[in-house]
């Protein structure tokens, strides 16, 4: 969390700022996001394609990488794989104009800890970055819907591993998120703490990433035929 | 738009549960060419049964092997690529997202090995009986079969990825239809090994049949025949090659154009996202930007689906209308899907009414819609974080909630509940039953 490099980007030099690397092949979008993030986080690097992104991230080792899903040089997934193999502690938040489920699930399964669309507002984006930086998962309603669908497609009778299905509670939490509830509201609705909500969401994320369930990898391909 | 139309046709063929799925060689579950997996999918039996049948039939006299090869040639591959939304296809061609490569996982390789060992064992057992095929023919045939398999599989793979062949060989080099052009030493090595095995098998046959002395003559004879065929068919072959090259160049060009168009649209999408977030005041700009964005997004990344047929489409359309008229941002998330029967239609209308209420009364610019199809029940939630109201205080005369939402749902055997607290936003919850046989899970936007 602390680094002298922060002072180059934040006048105040507040060293506890979340250090962020921006990766997007549209320069205009990067500058827009940079402006919007303002002083709320410290942008310590930018990149426009996968190879340079990998370089920048490995050089700066930021707290959070804001990663475009569609990226020259193999997509955001290529960056995730290359970086996480060497620096598993770096956290990624995927950002995309593409709402395609296989893209979203693809980056999550490759190791991103959250997904937001580019239409997200500035304050929401800052909050999402903070959350990911603290190690929590960021589920938008859309992502929650995708995940519910992915695990719904699985034939429950054929499921034997705990990894391959959601618990009823996790399902409930995801449903509320899909309904537009913030974590705090989910907690209130289910009479649990925000921390517990975060735990559930992280567990879902883990299952999504670790499950080798054939149907799950297959789901994205299948559903585009519908 | 032609792309969408075509995709719709494909979709109607591949997804409706009533008819058996069309026989296509599977790309996902395949061990070799997907013949068995595709057949199993088509017949709706366990793939292991089909595989074992092939193995047994193949080991006993080679009949299964012939059937397999014949199906391999005749049955087309299952191509997922054809229905990719243009934006995704372009992103894939430009290397912006990883291409879907079907790889043989370790477990699959193990399974393949198990089948191979089983087949060889059975074959050896069968050979040891009096029914066995003449070993002079048998073992060379096995070698030739493996060689042919390697070459065919290569050709399959270059077939399966037209995109890569265009980007790699689009400038004009034409391969021999065995994936030579798609490059990579591994591909070439596999083709070379395959060809080597075929030749070796043939030689083994000649040698084992005890006529090694005439083998030389055979080679000369075969070479003469090949030269003859080339002389006769040469011009014709050349023309085919030339036509192929022209066709490929043309395709590469049109794909490039599609890429450019997609890129332009993509940029527009970026700009729109920026406009939306920075123009905080002029609602009209946001409204226009939003509707333009929705159009582009649907075209570039949307899942092609036939209109009017599903809950998801209906909800998204309703949301788009309300967005358009009231300038609010509506996020629609649907899990599962089902056809729109009168009951579902009522739910969609009620949801629309709830959206309009939220847009006009809640004083918020964002509404979430979530719908889920579970079993034979459809649930929908319309939620805003606006000013809210006291539900007990609604006057009976206010038609919006009572008439359009609650009573409409009750008429169709459903329920509607409104939860709202002043200052805490409003959530309308709608549920309705659908006929069980029309329920179809697992599709969403």
mmCIF file with all atom_site columns, C-alpha atoms in Angstrom, chain A residues 40-202:
data_model
loop_
_atom_site.group_PDB
_atom_site.id
_atom_site.type_symbol
_atom_site.label_atom_id
_atom_site.label_alt_id
_atom_site.label_comp_id
_atom_site.label_asym_id
_atom_site.label_entity_id
_atom_site.label_seq_id
_atom_site.pdbx_PDB_ins_code
_atom_site.Cartn_x
_atom_site.Cartn_y
_atom_site.Cartn_z
_atom_site.occupancy
_atom_site.B_iso_or_equiv
_atom_site.pdbx_formal_charge
_atom_site.auth_seq_id
_atom_site.auth_comp_id
_atom_site.auth_asym_id
_atom_site.auth_atom_id
_atom_site.pdbx_PDB_model_num
ATOM 1   C CA . UNK A 1 40  ? -9.188  9.478   -5.016  1.00 0.00 ? 40  UNK A CA 1
ATOM 2   C CA . UNK A 1 41  ? -6.616  6.917   -6.129  1.00 0.00 ? 41  UNK A CA 1
ATOM 3   C CA . UNK A 1 42  ? -3.043  7.108   -7.376  1.00 0.00 ? 42  UNK A CA 1
ATOM 4   C CA . UNK A 1 43  ? -2.701  6.169   -11.043 1.00 0.00 ? 43  UNK A CA 1
ATOM 5   C CA . UNK A 1 44  ? 0.853   4.846   -11.234 1.00 0.00 ? 44  UNK A CA 1
ATOM 6   C CA . UNK A 1 45  ? 0.866   3.505   -14.778 1.00 0.00 ? 45  UNK A CA 1
ATOM 7   C CA . UNK A 1 46  ? -1.023  3.074   -18.029 1.00 0.00 ? 46  UNK A CA 1
ATOM 8   C CA . UNK A 1 47  ? -0.827  0.674   -20.926 1.00 0.00 ? 47  UNK A CA 1
ATOM 9   C CA . UNK A 1 48  ? -2.608  0.196   -24.228 1.00 0.00 ? 48  UNK A CA 1
ATOM 10  C CA . UNK A 1 49  ? -1.910  -3.425  -25.084 1.00 0.00 ? 49  UNK A CA 1
ATOM 11  C CA . UNK A 1 50  ? -1.305  -6.738  -23.385 1.00 0.00 ? 50  UNK A CA 1
ATOM 12  C CA . UNK A 1 51  ? 2.519   -7.007  -23.597 1.00 0.00 ? 51  UNK A CA 1
ATOM 13  C CA . UNK A 1 52  ? 3.162   -3.467  -22.344 1.00 0.00 ? 52  UNK A CA 1
ATOM 14  C CA . UNK A 1 53  ? 0.438   -3.922  -19.738 1.00 0.00 ? 53  UNK A CA 1
ATOM 15  C CA . UNK A 1 54  ? 2.185   -6.991  -18.345 1.00 0.00 ? 54  UNK A CA 1
ATOM 16  C CA . UNK A 1 55  ? 5.435   -5.016  -18.234 1.00 0.00 ? 55  UNK A CA 1
ATOM 17  C CA . UNK A 1 56  ? 3.932   -2.014  -16.517 1.00 0.00 ? 56  UNK A CA 1
ATOM 18  C CA . UNK A 1 57  ? 2.076   -4.073  -13.935 1.00 0.00 ? 57  UNK A CA 1
ATOM 19  C CA . UNK A 1 58  ? 5.124   -6.176  -13.100 1.00 0.00 ? 58  UNK A CA 1
ATOM 20  C CA . UNK A 1 59  ? 7.249   -3.033  -12.853 1.00 0.00 ? 59  UNK A CA 1
ATOM 21  C CA . UNK A 1 60  ? 4.914   -1.034  -10.634 1.00 0.00 ? 60  UNK A CA 1
ATOM 22  C CA . UNK A 1 61  ? 3.123   -3.842  -8.738  1.00 0.00 ? 61  UNK A CA 1
ATOM 23  C CA . UNK A 1 62  ? 0.007   -1.750  -8.092  1.00 0.00 ? 62  UNK A CA 1
ATOM 24  C CA . UNK A 1 63  ? -2.768  -2.562  -5.623  1.00 0.00 ? 63  UNK A CA 1
ATOM 25  C CA . UNK A 1 64  ? -5.402  -2.695  -8.327  1.00 0.00 ? 64  UNK A CA 1
ATOM 26  C CA . UNK A 1 65  ? -5.239  -3.045  -12.088 1.00 0.00 ? 65  UNK A CA 1
ATOM 27  C CA . UNK A 1 66  ? -8.161  -1.607  -14.018 1.00 0.00 ? 66  UNK A CA 1
ATOM 28  C CA . UNK A 1 67  ? -8.242  -3.933  -16.982 1.00 0.00 ? 67  UNK A CA 1
ATOM 29  C CA . UNK A 1 68  ? -10.091 -3.641  -20.274 1.00 0.00 ? 68  UNK A CA 1
ATOM 30  C CA . UNK A 1 69  ? -11.465 -6.974  -21.386 1.00 0.00 ? 69  UNK A CA 1
ATOM 31  C CA . UNK A 1 70  ? -10.776 -6.369  -25.076 1.00 0.00 ? 70  UNK A CA 1
ATOM 32  C CA . UNK A 1 71  ? -7.118  -5.593  -25.529 1.00 0.00 ? 71  UNK A CA 1
ATOM 33  C CA . UNK A 1 72  ? -4.663  -5.993  -28.426 1.00 0.00 ? 72  UNK A CA 1
ATOM 34  C CA . UNK A 1 73  ? -2.318  -8.878  -27.866 1.00 0.00 ? 73  UNK A CA 1
ATOM 35  C CA . UNK A 1 74  ? -4.642  -11.531 -26.520 1.00 0.00 ? 74  UNK A CA 1
ATOM 36  C CA . UNK A 1 75  ? -7.211  -9.632  -24.489 1.00 0.00 ? 75  UNK A CA 1
ATOM 37  C CA . UNK A 1 76  ? -7.332  -8.897  -20.800 1.00 0.00 ? 76  UNK A CA 1
ATOM 38  C CA . UNK A 1 77  ? -7.160  -12.608 -20.091 1.00 0.00 ? 77  UNK A CA 1
ATOM 39  C CA . UNK A 1 78  ? -3.582  -12.693 -21.427 1.00 0.00 ? 78  UNK A CA 1
ATOM 40  C CA . UNK A 1 79  ? -2.568  -9.966  -18.982 1.00 0.00 ? 79  UNK A CA 1
ATOM 41  C CA . UNK A 1 80  ? -4.270  -11.735 -16.083 1.00 0.00 ? 80  UNK A CA 1
ATOM 42  C CA . UNK A 1 81  ? -2.567  -15.015 -16.793 1.00 0.00 ? 81  UNK A CA 1
ATOM 43  C CA . UNK A 1 82  ? 0.904   -13.545 -17.289 1.00 0.00 ? 82  UNK A CA 1
ATOM 44  C CA . UNK A 1 83  ? 0.772   -11.299 -14.223 1.00 0.00 ? 83  UNK A CA 1
ATOM 45  C CA . UNK A 1 84  ? -0.919  -13.656 -11.778 1.00 0.00 ? 84  UNK A CA 1
ATOM 46  C CA . UNK A 1 85  ? 1.605   -16.388 -12.608 1.00 0.00 ? 85  UNK A CA 1
ATOM 47  C CA . UNK A 1 86  ? 4.336   -14.162 -11.193 1.00 0.00 ? 86  UNK A CA 1
ATOM 48  C CA . UNK A 1 87  ? 2.529   -11.716 -8.932  1.00 0.00 ? 87  UNK A CA 1
ATOM 49  C CA . UNK A 1 88  ? -0.524  -13.454 -7.523  1.00 0.00 ? 88  UNK A CA 1
ATOM 50  C CA . UNK A 1 89  ? -1.078  -10.609 -5.061  1.00 0.00 ? 89  UNK A CA 1
ATOM 51  C CA . UNK A 1 90  ? -2.026  -8.079  -7.755  1.00 0.00 ? 90  UNK A CA 1
ATOM 52  C CA . UNK A 1 91  ? -5.773  -7.534  -7.893  1.00 0.00 ? 91  UNK A CA 1
ATOM 53  C CA . UNK A 1 92  ? -7.673  -6.949  -11.089 1.00 0.00 ? 92  UNK A CA 1
ATOM 54  C CA . UNK A 1 93  ? -10.933 -5.162  -11.727 1.00 0.00 ? 93  UNK A CA 1
ATOM 55  C CA . UNK A 1 94  ? -12.265 -5.818  -15.217 1.00 0.00 ? 94  UNK A CA 1
ATOM 56  C CA . UNK A 1 95  ? -13.841 -2.963  -17.127 1.00 0.00 ? 95  UNK A CA 1
ATOM 57  C CA . UNK A 1 96  ? -15.569 -3.478  -20.417 1.00 0.00 ? 96  UNK A CA 1
ATOM 58  C CA . UNK A 1 97  ? -18.036 -2.183  -22.955 1.00 0.00 ? 97  UNK A CA 1
ATOM 59  C CA . UNK A 1 98  ? -18.729 -5.765  -23.893 1.00 0.00 ? 98  UNK A CA 1
ATOM 60  C CA . UNK A 1 99  ? -21.599 -7.298  -22.013 1.00 0.00 ? 99  UNK A CA 1
ATOM 61  C CA . UNK A 1 100 ? -20.977 -10.683 -23.559 1.00 0.00 ? 100 UNK A CA 1
ATOM 62  C CA . UNK A 1 101 ? -21.215 -13.307 -20.861 1.00 0.00 ? 101 UNK A CA 1
ATOM 63  C CA . UNK A 1 102 ? -18.287 -15.331 -22.096 1.00 0.00 ? 102 UNK A CA 1
ATOM 64  C CA . UNK A 1 103 ? -16.069 -12.256 -21.891 1.00 0.00 ? 103 UNK A CA 1
ATOM 65  C CA . UNK A 1 104 ? -17.188 -11.423 -18.395 1.00 0.00 ? 104 UNK A CA 1
ATOM 66  C CA . UNK A 1 105 ? -17.003 -14.957 -17.054 1.00 0.00 ? 105 UNK A CA 1
ATOM 67  C CA . UNK A 1 106 ? -13.747 -15.403 -18.986 1.00 0.00 ? 106 UNK A CA 1
ATOM 68  C CA . UNK A 1 107 ? -11.885 -12.619 -17.159 1.00 0.00 ? 107 UNK A CA 1
ATOM 69  C CA . UNK A 1 108 ? -13.341 -13.636 -13.824 1.00 0.00 ? 108 UNK A CA 1
ATOM 70  C CA . UNK A 1 109 ? -12.230 -17.206 -14.305 1.00 0.00 ? 109 UNK A CA 1
ATOM 71  C CA . UNK A 1 110 ? -8.808  -15.926 -15.334 1.00 0.00 ? 110 UNK A CA 1
ATOM 72  C CA . UNK A 1 111 ? -8.535  -14.238 -11.946 1.00 0.00 ? 111 UNK A CA 1
ATOM 73  C CA . UNK A 1 112 ? -10.192 -10.815 -12.006 1.00 0.00 ? 112 UNK A CA 1
ATOM 74  C CA . UNK A 1 113 ? -11.881 -9.956  -8.708  1.00 0.00 ? 113 UNK A CA 1
ATOM 75  C CA . UNK A 1 114 ? -14.682 -7.961  -10.181 1.00 0.00 ? 114 UNK A CA 1
ATOM 76  C CA . UNK A 1 115 ? -16.346 -6.648  -13.274 1.00 0.00 ? 115 UNK A CA 1
ATOM 77  C CA . UNK A 1 116 ? -17.936 -3.297  -14.020 1.00 0.00 ? 116 UNK A CA 1
ATOM 78  C CA . UNK A 1 117 ? -19.157 -1.739  -17.249 1.00 0.00 ? 117 UNK A CA 1
ATOM 79  C CA . UNK A 1 118 ? -17.605 1.412   -18.645 1.00 0.00 ? 118 UNK A CA 1
ATOM 80  C CA . UNK A 1 119 ? -20.832 3.312   -18.047 1.00 0.00 ? 119 UNK A CA 1
ATOM 81  C CA . UNK A 1 120 ? -20.128 3.198   -14.305 1.00 0.00 ? 120 UNK A CA 1
ATOM 82  C CA . UNK A 1 121 ? -20.054 6.578   -12.599 1.00 0.00 ? 121 UNK A CA 1
ATOM 83  C CA . UNK A 1 122 ? -16.865 8.016   -11.144 1.00 0.00 ? 122 UNK A CA 1
ATOM 84  C CA . UNK A 1 123 ? -17.716 7.582   -7.448  1.00 0.00 ? 123 UNK A CA 1
ATOM 85  C CA . UNK A 1 124 ? -18.953 4.040   -8.091  1.00 0.00 ? 124 UNK A CA 1
ATOM 86  C CA . UNK A 1 125 ? -15.721 3.227   -9.875  1.00 0.00 ? 125 UNK A CA 1
ATOM 87  C CA . UNK A 1 126 ? -13.648 4.585   -6.998  1.00 0.00 ? 126 UNK A CA 1
ATOM 88  C CA . UNK A 1 127 ? -15.683 2.518   -4.551  1.00 0.00 ? 127 UNK A CA 1
ATOM 89  C CA . UNK A 1 128 ? -15.241 -0.587  -6.691  1.00 0.00 ? 128 UNK A CA 1
ATOM 90  C CA . UNK A 1 129 ? -11.474 -0.028  -6.905  1.00 0.00 ? 129 UNK A CA 1
ATOM 91  C CA . UNK A 1 130 ? -11.247 0.384   -3.124  1.00 0.00 ? 130 UNK A CA 1
ATOM 92  C CA . UNK A 1 131 ? -13.266 -2.755  -2.568  1.00 0.00 ? 131 UNK A CA 1
ATOM 93  C CA . UNK A 1 132 ? -11.114 -4.817  -4.923  1.00 0.00 ? 132 UNK A CA 1
ATOM 94  C CA . UNK A 1 133 ? -8.003  -3.272  -3.386  1.00 0.00 ? 133 UNK A CA 1
ATOM 95  C CA . UNK A 1 134 ? -9.138  -4.524  0.016   1.00 0.00 ? 134 UNK A CA 1
ATOM 96  C CA . UNK A 1 135 ? -9.409  -8.006  -1.374  1.00 0.00 ? 135 UNK A CA 1
ATOM 97  C CA . UNK A 1 136 ? -13.171 -8.159  -1.782  1.00 0.00 ? 136 UNK A CA 1
ATOM 98  C CA . UNK A 1 137 ? -15.066 -9.054  -4.904  1.00 0.00 ? 137 UNK A CA 1
ATOM 99  C CA . UNK A 1 138 ? -17.091 -6.576  -6.909  1.00 0.00 ? 138 UNK A CA 1
ATOM 100 C CA . UNK A 1 139 ? -20.219 -8.019  -8.425  1.00 0.00 ? 139 UNK A CA 1
ATOM 101 C CA . UNK A 1 140 ? -22.402 -5.830  -10.572 1.00 0.00 ? 140 UNK A CA 1
ATOM 102 C CA . UNK A 1 141 ? -26.038 -6.889  -10.986 1.00 0.00 ? 141 UNK A CA 1
ATOM 103 C CA . UNK A 1 142 ? -25.181 -8.119  -14.449 1.00 0.00 ? 142 UNK A CA 1
ATOM 104 C CA . UNK A 1 143 ? -22.258 -10.238 -13.282 1.00 0.00 ? 143 UNK A CA 1
ATOM 105 C CA . UNK A 1 144 ? -24.412 -11.672 -10.510 1.00 0.00 ? 144 UNK A CA 1
ATOM 106 C CA . UNK A 1 145 ? -26.969 -12.600 -13.164 1.00 0.00 ? 145 UNK A CA 1
ATOM 107 C CA . UNK A 1 146 ? -24.339 -14.282 -15.303 1.00 0.00 ? 146 UNK A CA 1
ATOM 108 C CA . UNK A 1 147 ? -23.052 -16.257 -12.359 1.00 0.00 ? 147 UNK A CA 1
ATOM 109 C CA . UNK A 1 148 ? -26.517 -17.384 -11.307 1.00 0.00 ? 148 UNK A CA 1
ATOM 110 C CA . UNK A 1 149 ? -27.130 -18.482 -14.851 1.00 0.00 ? 149 UNK A CA 1
ATOM 111 C CA . UNK A 1 150 ? -23.818 -20.275 -15.111 1.00 0.00 ? 150 UNK A CA 1
ATOM 112 C CA . UNK A 1 151 ? -24.494 -22.295 -11.988 1.00 0.00 ? 151 UNK A CA 1
ATOM 113 C CA . UNK A 1 152 ? -28.137 -22.806 -12.872 1.00 0.00 ? 152 UNK A CA 1
ATOM 114 C CA . UNK A 1 153 ? -27.171 -24.466 -16.129 1.00 0.00 ? 153 UNK A CA 1
ATOM 115 C CA . UNK A 1 154 ? -25.472 -27.195 -14.160 1.00 0.00 ? 154 UNK A CA 1
ATOM 116 C CA . UNK A 1 155 ? -27.376 -30.366 -13.642 1.00 0.00 ? 155 UNK A CA 1
ATOM 117 C CA . UNK A 1 156 ? -27.595 -30.474 -9.882  1.00 0.00 ? 156 UNK A CA 1
ATOM 118 C CA . UNK A 1 157 ? -27.995 -34.244 -9.803  1.00 0.00 ? 157 UNK A CA 1
ATOM 119 C CA . UNK A 1 158 ? -24.644 -34.658 -11.526 1.00 0.00 ? 158 UNK A CA 1
ATOM 120 C CA . UNK A 1 159 ? -22.862 -32.312 -9.178  1.00 0.00 ? 159 UNK A CA 1
ATOM 121 C CA . UNK A 1 160 ? -20.744 -33.995 -6.582  1.00 0.00 ? 160 UNK A CA 1
ATOM 122 C CA . UNK A 1 161 ? -18.210 -31.402 -5.623  1.00 0.00 ? 161 UNK A CA 1
ATOM 123 C CA . UNK A 1 162 ? -18.858 -28.599 -3.241  1.00 0.00 ? 162 UNK A CA 1
ATOM 124 C CA . UNK A 1 163 ? -17.026 -26.280 -5.641  1.00 0.00 ? 163 UNK A CA 1
ATOM 125 C CA . UNK A 1 164 ? -19.504 -26.835 -8.391  1.00 0.00 ? 164 UNK A CA 1
ATOM 126 C CA . UNK A 1 165 ? -22.637 -25.498 -6.837  1.00 0.00 ? 165 UNK A CA 1
ATOM 127 C CA . UNK A 1 166 ? -23.759 -22.477 -4.928  1.00 0.00 ? 166 UNK A CA 1
ATOM 128 C CA . UNK A 1 167 ? -25.172 -22.811 -1.460  1.00 0.00 ? 167 UNK A CA 1
ATOM 129 C CA . UNK A 1 168 ? -28.738 -21.535 -1.011  1.00 0.00 ? 168 UNK A CA 1
ATOM 130 C CA . UNK A 1 169 ? -27.374 -18.593 0.944   1.00 0.00 ? 169 UNK A CA 1
ATOM 131 C CA . UNK A 1 170 ? -24.905 -17.655 -1.786  1.00 0.00 ? 170 UNK A CA 1
ATOM 132 C CA . UNK A 1 171 ? -27.703 -17.879 -4.286  1.00 0.00 ? 171 UNK A CA 1
ATOM 133 C CA . UNK A 1 172 ? -29.822 -15.569 -2.149  1.00 0.00 ? 172 UNK A CA 1
ATOM 134 C CA . UNK A 1 173 ? -27.009 -13.044 -1.912  1.00 0.00 ? 173 UNK A CA 1
ATOM 135 C CA . UNK A 1 174 ? -26.410 -13.134 -5.661  1.00 0.00 ? 174 UNK A CA 1
ATOM 136 C CA . UNK A 1 175 ? -30.119 -12.718 -6.349  1.00 0.00 ? 175 UNK A CA 1
ATOM 137 C CA . UNK A 1 176 ? -30.249 -9.614  -4.204  1.00 0.00 ? 176 UNK A CA 1
ATOM 138 C CA . UNK A 1 177 ? -27.187 -8.190  -5.927  1.00 0.00 ? 177 UNK A CA 1
ATOM 139 C CA . UNK A 1 178 ? -28.797 -8.929  -9.282  1.00 0.00 ? 178 UNK A CA 1
ATOM 140 C CA . UNK A 1 179 ? -31.867 -7.062  -8.031  1.00 0.00 ? 179 UNK A CA 1
ATOM 141 C CA . UNK A 1 180 ? -29.713 -3.988  -7.572  1.00 0.00 ? 180 UNK A CA 1
ATOM 142 C CA . UNK A 1 181 ? -29.028 -4.220  -3.837  1.00 0.00 ? 181 UNK A CA 1
ATOM 143 C CA . UNK A 1 182 ? -25.755 -2.844  -2.538  1.00 0.00 ? 182 UNK A CA 1
ATOM 144 C CA . UNK A 1 183 ? -23.808 -5.087  -0.140  1.00 0.00 ? 183 UNK A CA 1
ATOM 145 C CA . UNK A 1 184 ? -25.075 -3.049  2.782   1.00 0.00 ? 184 UNK A CA 1
ATOM 146 C CA . UNK A 1 185 ? -28.670 -3.495  1.664   1.00 0.00 ? 185 UNK A CA 1
ATOM 147 C CA . UNK A 1 186 ? -28.132 -7.208  1.105   1.00 0.00 ? 186 UNK A CA 1
ATOM 148 C CA . UNK A 1 187 ? -26.839 -7.491  4.644   1.00 0.00 ? 187 UNK A CA 1
ATOM 149 C CA . UNK A 1 188 ? -29.858 -5.671  6.040   1.00 0.00 ? 188 UNK A CA 1
ATOM 150 C CA . UNK A 1 189 ? -32.286 -7.748  4.002   1.00 0.00 ? 189 UNK A CA 1
ATOM 151 C CA . UNK A 1 190 ? -30.811 -11.072 5.118   1.00 0.00 ? 190 UNK A CA 1
ATOM 152 C CA . UNK A 1 191 ? -30.086 -9.977  8.691   1.00 0.00 ? 191 UNK A CA 1
ATOM 153 C CA . UNK A 1 192 ? -26.373 -10.651 8.314   1.00 0.00 ? 192 UNK A CA 1
ATOM 154 C CA . UNK A 1 193 ? -23.327 -8.416  8.481   1.00 0.00 ? 193 UNK A CA 1
ATOM 155 C CA . UNK A 1 194 ? -21.729 -6.744  5.492   1.00 0.00 ? 194 UNK A CA 1
ATOM 156 C CA . UNK A 1 195 ? -18.653 -8.807  6.246   1.00 0.00 ? 195 UNK A CA 1
ATOM 157 C CA . UNK A 1 196 ? -20.680 -11.986 5.841   1.00 0.00 ? 196 UNK A CA 1
ATOM 158 C CA . UNK A 1 197 ? -22.038 -10.740 2.527   1.00 0.00 ? 197 UNK A CA 1
ATOM 159 C CA . UNK A 1 198 ? -18.480 -10.124 1.391   1.00 0.00 ? 198 UNK A CA 1
ATOM 160 C CA . UNK A 1 199 ? -17.517 -13.605 2.500   1.00 0.00 ? 199 UNK A CA 1
ATOM 161 C CA . UNK A 1 200 ? -20.340 -15.122 0.486   1.00 0.00 ? 200 UNK A CA 1
ATOM 162 C CA . UNK A 1 201 ? -19.437 -13.126 -2.602  1.00 0.00 ? 201 UNK A CA 1
ATOM 163 C CA . UNK A 1 202 ? -15.771 -14.065 -2.278  1.00 0.00 ? 202 UNK A CA 1
#
